[in-house]
mmCIF file of C-alpha atoms in Angstrom:
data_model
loop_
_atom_site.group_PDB
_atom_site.id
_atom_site.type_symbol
_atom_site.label_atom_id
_atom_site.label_comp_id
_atom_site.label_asym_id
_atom_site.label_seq_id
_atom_site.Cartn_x
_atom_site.Cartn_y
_atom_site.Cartn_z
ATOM 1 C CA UNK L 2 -29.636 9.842 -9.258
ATOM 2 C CA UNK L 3 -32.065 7.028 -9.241
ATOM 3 C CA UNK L 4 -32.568 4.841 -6.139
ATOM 4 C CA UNK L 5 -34.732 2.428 -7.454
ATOM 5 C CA UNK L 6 -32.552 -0.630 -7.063
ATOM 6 C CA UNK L 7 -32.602 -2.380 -3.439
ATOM 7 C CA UNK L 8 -29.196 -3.756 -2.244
ATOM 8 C CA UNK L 9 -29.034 -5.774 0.870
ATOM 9 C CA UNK L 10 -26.157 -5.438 3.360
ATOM 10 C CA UNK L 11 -24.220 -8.757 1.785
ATOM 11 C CA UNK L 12 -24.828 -6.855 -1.565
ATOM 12 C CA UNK L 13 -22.767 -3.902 -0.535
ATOM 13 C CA UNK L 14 -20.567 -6.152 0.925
ATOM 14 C CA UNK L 15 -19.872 -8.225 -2.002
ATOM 15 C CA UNK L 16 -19.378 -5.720 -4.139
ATOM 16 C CA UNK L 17 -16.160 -4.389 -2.097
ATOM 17 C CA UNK L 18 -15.255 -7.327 -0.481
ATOM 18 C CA UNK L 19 -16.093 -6.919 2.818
ATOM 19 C CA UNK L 20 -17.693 -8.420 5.392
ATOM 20 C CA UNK L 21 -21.405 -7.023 6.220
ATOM 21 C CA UNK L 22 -20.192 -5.639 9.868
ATOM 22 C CA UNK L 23 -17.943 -3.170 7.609
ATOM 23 C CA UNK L 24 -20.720 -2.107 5.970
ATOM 24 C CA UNK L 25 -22.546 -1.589 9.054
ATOM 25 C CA UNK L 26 -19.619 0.449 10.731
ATOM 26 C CA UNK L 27 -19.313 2.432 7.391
ATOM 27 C CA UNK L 28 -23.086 3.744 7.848
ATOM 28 C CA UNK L 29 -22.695 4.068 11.377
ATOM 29 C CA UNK L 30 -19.634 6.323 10.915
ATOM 30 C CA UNK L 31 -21.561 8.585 7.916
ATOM 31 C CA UNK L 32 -19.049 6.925 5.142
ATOM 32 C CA UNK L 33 -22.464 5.591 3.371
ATOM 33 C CA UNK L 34 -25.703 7.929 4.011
ATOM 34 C CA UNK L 35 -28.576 6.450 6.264
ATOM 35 C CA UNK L 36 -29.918 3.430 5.038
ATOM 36 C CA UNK L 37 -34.035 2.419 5.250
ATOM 37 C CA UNK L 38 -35.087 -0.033 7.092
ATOM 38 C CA UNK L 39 -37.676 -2.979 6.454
ATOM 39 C CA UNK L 40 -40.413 -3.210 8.990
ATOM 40 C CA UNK L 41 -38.338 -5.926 10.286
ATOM 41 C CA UNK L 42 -35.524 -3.795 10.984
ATOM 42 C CA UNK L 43 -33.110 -4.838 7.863
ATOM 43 C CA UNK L 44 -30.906 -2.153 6.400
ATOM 44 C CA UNK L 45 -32.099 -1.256 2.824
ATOM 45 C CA UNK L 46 -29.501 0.343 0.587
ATOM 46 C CA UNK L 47 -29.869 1.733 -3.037
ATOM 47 C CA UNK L 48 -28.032 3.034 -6.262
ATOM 48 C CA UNK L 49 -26.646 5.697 -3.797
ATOM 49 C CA UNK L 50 -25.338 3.661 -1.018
ATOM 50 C CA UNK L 51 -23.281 2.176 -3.976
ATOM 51 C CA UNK L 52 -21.955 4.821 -5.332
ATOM 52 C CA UNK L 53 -20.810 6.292 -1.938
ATOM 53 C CA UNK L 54 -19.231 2.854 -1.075
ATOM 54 C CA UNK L 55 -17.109 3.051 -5.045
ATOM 55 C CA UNK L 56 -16.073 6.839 -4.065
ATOM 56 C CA UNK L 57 -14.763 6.298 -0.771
ATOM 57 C CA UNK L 58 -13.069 2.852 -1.743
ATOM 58 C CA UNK L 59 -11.444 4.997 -4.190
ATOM 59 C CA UNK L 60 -10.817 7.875 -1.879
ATOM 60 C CA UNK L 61 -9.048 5.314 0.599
ATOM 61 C CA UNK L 62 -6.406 4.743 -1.909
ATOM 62 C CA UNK L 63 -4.879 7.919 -2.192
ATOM 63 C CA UNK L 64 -5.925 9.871 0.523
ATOM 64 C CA UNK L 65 -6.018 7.187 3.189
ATOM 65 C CA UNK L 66 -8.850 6.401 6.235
ATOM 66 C CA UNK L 67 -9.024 9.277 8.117
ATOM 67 C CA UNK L 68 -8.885 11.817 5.432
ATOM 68 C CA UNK L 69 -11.093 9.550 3.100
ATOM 69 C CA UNK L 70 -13.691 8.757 6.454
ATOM 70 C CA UNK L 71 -13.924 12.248 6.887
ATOM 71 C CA UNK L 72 -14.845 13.710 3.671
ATOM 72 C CA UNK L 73 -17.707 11.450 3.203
ATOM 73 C CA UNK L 74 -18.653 11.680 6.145
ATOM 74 C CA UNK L 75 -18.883 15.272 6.072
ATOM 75 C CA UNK L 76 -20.726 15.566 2.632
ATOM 76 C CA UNK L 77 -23.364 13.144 4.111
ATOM 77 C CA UNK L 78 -23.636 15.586 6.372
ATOM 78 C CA UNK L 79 -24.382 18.166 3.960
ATOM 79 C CA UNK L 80 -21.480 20.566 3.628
ATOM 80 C CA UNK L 81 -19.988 19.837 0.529
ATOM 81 C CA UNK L 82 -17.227 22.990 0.731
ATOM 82 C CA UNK L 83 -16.503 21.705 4.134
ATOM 83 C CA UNK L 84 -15.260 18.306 2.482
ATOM 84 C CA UNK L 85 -13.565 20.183 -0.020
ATOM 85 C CA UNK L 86 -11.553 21.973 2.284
ATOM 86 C CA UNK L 87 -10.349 18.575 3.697
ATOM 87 C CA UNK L 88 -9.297 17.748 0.113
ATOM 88 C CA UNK L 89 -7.430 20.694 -0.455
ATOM 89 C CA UNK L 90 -5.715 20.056 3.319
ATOM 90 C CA UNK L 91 -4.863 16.729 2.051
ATOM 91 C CA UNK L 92 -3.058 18.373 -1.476
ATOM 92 C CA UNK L 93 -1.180 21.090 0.231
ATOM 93 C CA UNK L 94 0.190 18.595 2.854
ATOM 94 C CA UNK L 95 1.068 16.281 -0.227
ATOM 95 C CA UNK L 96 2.904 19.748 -1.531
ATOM 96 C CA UNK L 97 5.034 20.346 1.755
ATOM 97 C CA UNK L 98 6.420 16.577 0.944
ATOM 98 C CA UNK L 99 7.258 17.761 -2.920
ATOM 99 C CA UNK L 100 8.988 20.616 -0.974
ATOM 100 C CA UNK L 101 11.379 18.690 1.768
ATOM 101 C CA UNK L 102 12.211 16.412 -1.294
ATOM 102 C CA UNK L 103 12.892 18.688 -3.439
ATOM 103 C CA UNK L 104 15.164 20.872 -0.634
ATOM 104 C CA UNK L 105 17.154 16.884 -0.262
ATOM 105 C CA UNK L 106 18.005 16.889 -4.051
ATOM 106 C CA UNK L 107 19.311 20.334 -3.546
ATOM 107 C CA UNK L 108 21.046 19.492 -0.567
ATOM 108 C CA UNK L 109 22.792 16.563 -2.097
ATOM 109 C CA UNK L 110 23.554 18.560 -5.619
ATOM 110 C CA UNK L 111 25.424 20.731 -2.934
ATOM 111 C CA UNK L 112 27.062 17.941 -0.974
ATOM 112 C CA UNK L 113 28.541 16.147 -4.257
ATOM 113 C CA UNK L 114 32.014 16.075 -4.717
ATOM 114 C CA UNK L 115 32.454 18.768 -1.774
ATOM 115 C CA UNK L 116 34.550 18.674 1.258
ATOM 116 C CA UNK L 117 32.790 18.033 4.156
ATOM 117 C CA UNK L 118 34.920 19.332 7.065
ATOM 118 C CA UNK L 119 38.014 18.059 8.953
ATOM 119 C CA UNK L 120 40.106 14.696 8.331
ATOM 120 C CA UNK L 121 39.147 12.211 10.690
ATOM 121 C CA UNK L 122 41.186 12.407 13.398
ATOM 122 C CA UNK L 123 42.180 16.513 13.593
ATOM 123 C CA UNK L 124 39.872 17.493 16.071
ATOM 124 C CA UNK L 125 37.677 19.191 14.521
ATOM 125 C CA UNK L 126 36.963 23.054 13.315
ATOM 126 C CA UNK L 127 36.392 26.009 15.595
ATOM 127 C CA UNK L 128 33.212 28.173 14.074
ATOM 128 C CA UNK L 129 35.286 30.610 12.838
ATOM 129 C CA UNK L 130 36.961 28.270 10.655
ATOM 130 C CA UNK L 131 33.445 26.400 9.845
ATOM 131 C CA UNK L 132 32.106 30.422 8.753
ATOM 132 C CA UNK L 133 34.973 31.210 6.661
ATOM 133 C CA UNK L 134 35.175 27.594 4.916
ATOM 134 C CA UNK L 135 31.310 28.047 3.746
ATOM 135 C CA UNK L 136 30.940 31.421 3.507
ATOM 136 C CA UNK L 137 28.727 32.788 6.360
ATOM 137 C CA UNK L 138 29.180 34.407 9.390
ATOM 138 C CA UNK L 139 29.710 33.016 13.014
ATOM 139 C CA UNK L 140 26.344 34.509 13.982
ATOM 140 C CA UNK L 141 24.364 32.196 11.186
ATOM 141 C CA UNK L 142 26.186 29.601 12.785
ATOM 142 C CA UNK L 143 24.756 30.107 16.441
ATOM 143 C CA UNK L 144 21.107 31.044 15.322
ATOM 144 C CA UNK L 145 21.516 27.779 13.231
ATOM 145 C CA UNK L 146 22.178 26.452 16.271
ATOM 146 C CA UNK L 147 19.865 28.156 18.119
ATOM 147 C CA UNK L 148 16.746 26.747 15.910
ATOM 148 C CA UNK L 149 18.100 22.944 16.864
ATOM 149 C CA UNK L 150 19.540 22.746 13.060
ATOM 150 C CA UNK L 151 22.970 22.287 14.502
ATOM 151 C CA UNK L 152 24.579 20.321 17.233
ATOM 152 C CA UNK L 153 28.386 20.505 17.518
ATOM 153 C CA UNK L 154 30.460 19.073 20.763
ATOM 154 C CA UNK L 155 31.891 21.066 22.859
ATOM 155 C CA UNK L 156 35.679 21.379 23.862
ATOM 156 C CA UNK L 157 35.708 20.112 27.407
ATOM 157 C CA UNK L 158 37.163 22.719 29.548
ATOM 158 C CA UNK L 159 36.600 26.231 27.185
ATOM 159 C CA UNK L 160 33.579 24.958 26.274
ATOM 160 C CA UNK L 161 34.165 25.924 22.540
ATOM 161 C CA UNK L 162 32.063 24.815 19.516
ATOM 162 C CA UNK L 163 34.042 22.160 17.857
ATOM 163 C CA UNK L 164 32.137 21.208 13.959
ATOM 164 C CA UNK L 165 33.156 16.961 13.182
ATOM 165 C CA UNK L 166 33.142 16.850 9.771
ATOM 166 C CA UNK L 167 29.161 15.730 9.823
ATOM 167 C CA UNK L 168 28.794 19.108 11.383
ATOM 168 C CA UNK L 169 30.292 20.625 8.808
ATOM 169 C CA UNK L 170 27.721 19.464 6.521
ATOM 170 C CA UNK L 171 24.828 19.678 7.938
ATOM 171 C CA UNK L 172 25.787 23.495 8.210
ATOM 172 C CA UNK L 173 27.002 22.990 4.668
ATOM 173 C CA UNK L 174 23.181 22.233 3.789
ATOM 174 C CA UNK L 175 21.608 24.776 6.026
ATOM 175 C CA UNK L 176 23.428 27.405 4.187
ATOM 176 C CA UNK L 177 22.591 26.112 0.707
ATOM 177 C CA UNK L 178 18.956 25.625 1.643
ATOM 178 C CA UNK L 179 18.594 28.750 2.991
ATOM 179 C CA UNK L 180 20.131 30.486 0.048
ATOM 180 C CA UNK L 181 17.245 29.242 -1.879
ATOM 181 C CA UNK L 182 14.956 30.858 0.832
ATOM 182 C CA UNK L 183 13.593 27.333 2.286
ATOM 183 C CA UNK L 184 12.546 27.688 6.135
ATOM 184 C CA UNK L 185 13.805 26.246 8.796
ATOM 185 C CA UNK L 186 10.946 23.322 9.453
ATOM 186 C CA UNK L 187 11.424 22.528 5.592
ATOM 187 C CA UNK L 188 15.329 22.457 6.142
ATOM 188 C CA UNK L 189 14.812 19.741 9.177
ATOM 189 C CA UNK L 190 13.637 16.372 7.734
ATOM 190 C CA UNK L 191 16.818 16.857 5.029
ATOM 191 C CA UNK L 192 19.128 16.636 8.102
ATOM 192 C CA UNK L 193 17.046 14.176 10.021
ATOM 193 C CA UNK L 194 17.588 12.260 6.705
ATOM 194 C CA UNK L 195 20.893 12.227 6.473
ATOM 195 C CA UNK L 196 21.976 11.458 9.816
ATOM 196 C CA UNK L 197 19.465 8.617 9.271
ATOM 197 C CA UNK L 198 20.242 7.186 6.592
ATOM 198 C CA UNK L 199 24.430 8.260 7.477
ATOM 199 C CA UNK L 200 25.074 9.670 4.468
ATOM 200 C CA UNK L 201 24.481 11.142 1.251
ATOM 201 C CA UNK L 202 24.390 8.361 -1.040
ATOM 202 C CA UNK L 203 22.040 6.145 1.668
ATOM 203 C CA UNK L 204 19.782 9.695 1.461
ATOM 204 C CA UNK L 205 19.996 9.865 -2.238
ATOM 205 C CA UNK L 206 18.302 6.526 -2.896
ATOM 206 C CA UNK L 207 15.535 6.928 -0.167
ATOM 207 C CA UNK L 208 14.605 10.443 -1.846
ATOM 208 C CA UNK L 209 14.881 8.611 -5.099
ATOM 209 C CA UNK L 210 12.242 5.919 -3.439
ATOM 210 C CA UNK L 211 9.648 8.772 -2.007
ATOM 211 C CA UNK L 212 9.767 10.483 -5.274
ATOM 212 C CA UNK L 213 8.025 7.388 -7.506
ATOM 213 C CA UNK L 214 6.146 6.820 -3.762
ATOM 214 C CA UNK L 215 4.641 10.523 -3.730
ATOM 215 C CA UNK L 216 4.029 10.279 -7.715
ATOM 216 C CA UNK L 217 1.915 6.699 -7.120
ATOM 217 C CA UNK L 218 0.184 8.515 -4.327
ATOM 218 C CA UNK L 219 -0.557 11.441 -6.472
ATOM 219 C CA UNK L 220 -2.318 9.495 -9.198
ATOM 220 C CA UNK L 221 -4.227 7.449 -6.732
ATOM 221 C CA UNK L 222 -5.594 10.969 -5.185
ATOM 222 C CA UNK L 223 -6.462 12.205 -8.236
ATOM 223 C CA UNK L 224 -8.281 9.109 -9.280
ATOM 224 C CA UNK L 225 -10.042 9.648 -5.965
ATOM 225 C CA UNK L 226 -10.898 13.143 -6.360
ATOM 226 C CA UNK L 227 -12.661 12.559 -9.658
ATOM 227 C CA UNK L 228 -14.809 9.573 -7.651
ATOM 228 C CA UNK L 229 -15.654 12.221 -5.820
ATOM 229 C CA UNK L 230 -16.841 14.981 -8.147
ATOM 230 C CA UNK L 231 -18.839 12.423 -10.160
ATOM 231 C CA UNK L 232 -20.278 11.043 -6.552
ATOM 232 C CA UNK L 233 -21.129 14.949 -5.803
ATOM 233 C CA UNK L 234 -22.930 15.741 -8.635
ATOM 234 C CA UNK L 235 -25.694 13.399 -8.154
ATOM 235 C CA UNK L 236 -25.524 14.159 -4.498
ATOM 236 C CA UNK L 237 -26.434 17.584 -5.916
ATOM 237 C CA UNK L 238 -28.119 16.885 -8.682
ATOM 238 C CA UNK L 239 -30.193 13.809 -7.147
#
């Protein structure tokens, strides 16, 4: 890659629009590579310095600051598989999203047209009765329990489980969920969402929302990840 042209600080900064003390705190944080210096002491960027500021502005769109900061920061530091690795952090994280929304579509699939538990107003089911009505036994039940996936009251007095009808299905999900051999820190944020959102139907149209949000974010990392091969092979190739 050529270095031949000279780009002042208000060049770079133009180009991206940004002011010149960004540009300044993207060389001091290793975002851009070193820049020369005039004999009075004014930065002196190049072809380079342009390209690096392009590849992380595109970088910043799908992968966001800190992930985007530290990848060119560490392939200005010379370890090019070590900003890989970062990448590939980045993906797999993106993949454990895919997952949890993809365990919330099953979960609702499950949840449509189903019972949910006791009438308002019965009192409740004892966890025998919650076992028998979706098919598991009592002990699932308490280790679901146990790993903070359930929460049921307790009768005052005996001190008895007693599963509301939103007990009844967030253990209705658990099961389903587990059947399909998700784990128990995947089968989490699908309850956290429902009780959120305080319902099915409220949950259906937020995972509805990530989905197109997670496939915008996909495109913009790939379109980010090709920046940066072209960027790396004239870093390579220079």
């Amino acid at each position: 890659m050529t270095n031949d042209r000279r780009l002042r600080t208000v060049d770079l900064a133009r180009l991206a629009g940004l002011s010149t003390q960004q540009i300044r705190n993207y060389e001091d944080a290793g975002v851009l590579p070193p820049a020369g210096r005039t004999d009075s002491g004014h930065r002196v960027f190049g072809e380079r310095h342009r390209r690096a500021l392009l590849t992380y502005r595109r970088l910043l769109q799908g992968y966001g600051p800190v992930v985007a900061t530290a990848v060119m920061r560490t392939v200005h530091a010379g370890d090019v598989p070590g900003a890989l690795a970062r990448v590939d952090a980045a993906h797999a994280a993106l993949h454990e999203e895919r997952v949890s929304l993809r365990a919330a579509k099953e979960a609702l699939a499950a949840l449509a047209g189903r019972e949910t538990g006791p009438p308002p107003g019965s009192g409740g089911l004892r966890i025998g009765e919650v076992a028998a009505l979706i098919g598991v036994r009592t002990s699932a039940l308490r280790v679901w329990e146990a790993a903070g996936l359930l929460a049921p009251d307790r009768e005052r007095g005996t001190g008895y489980r007693v599963y509301g009808p939103a007990d009844v299905r967030d253990a209705r999900v658990v099961h389903t969920l587990r059947r399909s051999h998700y784990l128990f820190d995947q089968i989490r944020p699908v309850l956290d969402g429902l009780r959120r959102e305080g319902g099915s139907a409220a949950l259906r149209a937020a995972v509805e929302e990530r989905g197109r949000l997670l496939t915008a974010r996909t495109r913009a990392m790939l379109a980010g990840a090709g920046a940066l091969h072209a960027y790396l092979e004239d870093v390579e190739d220079p």
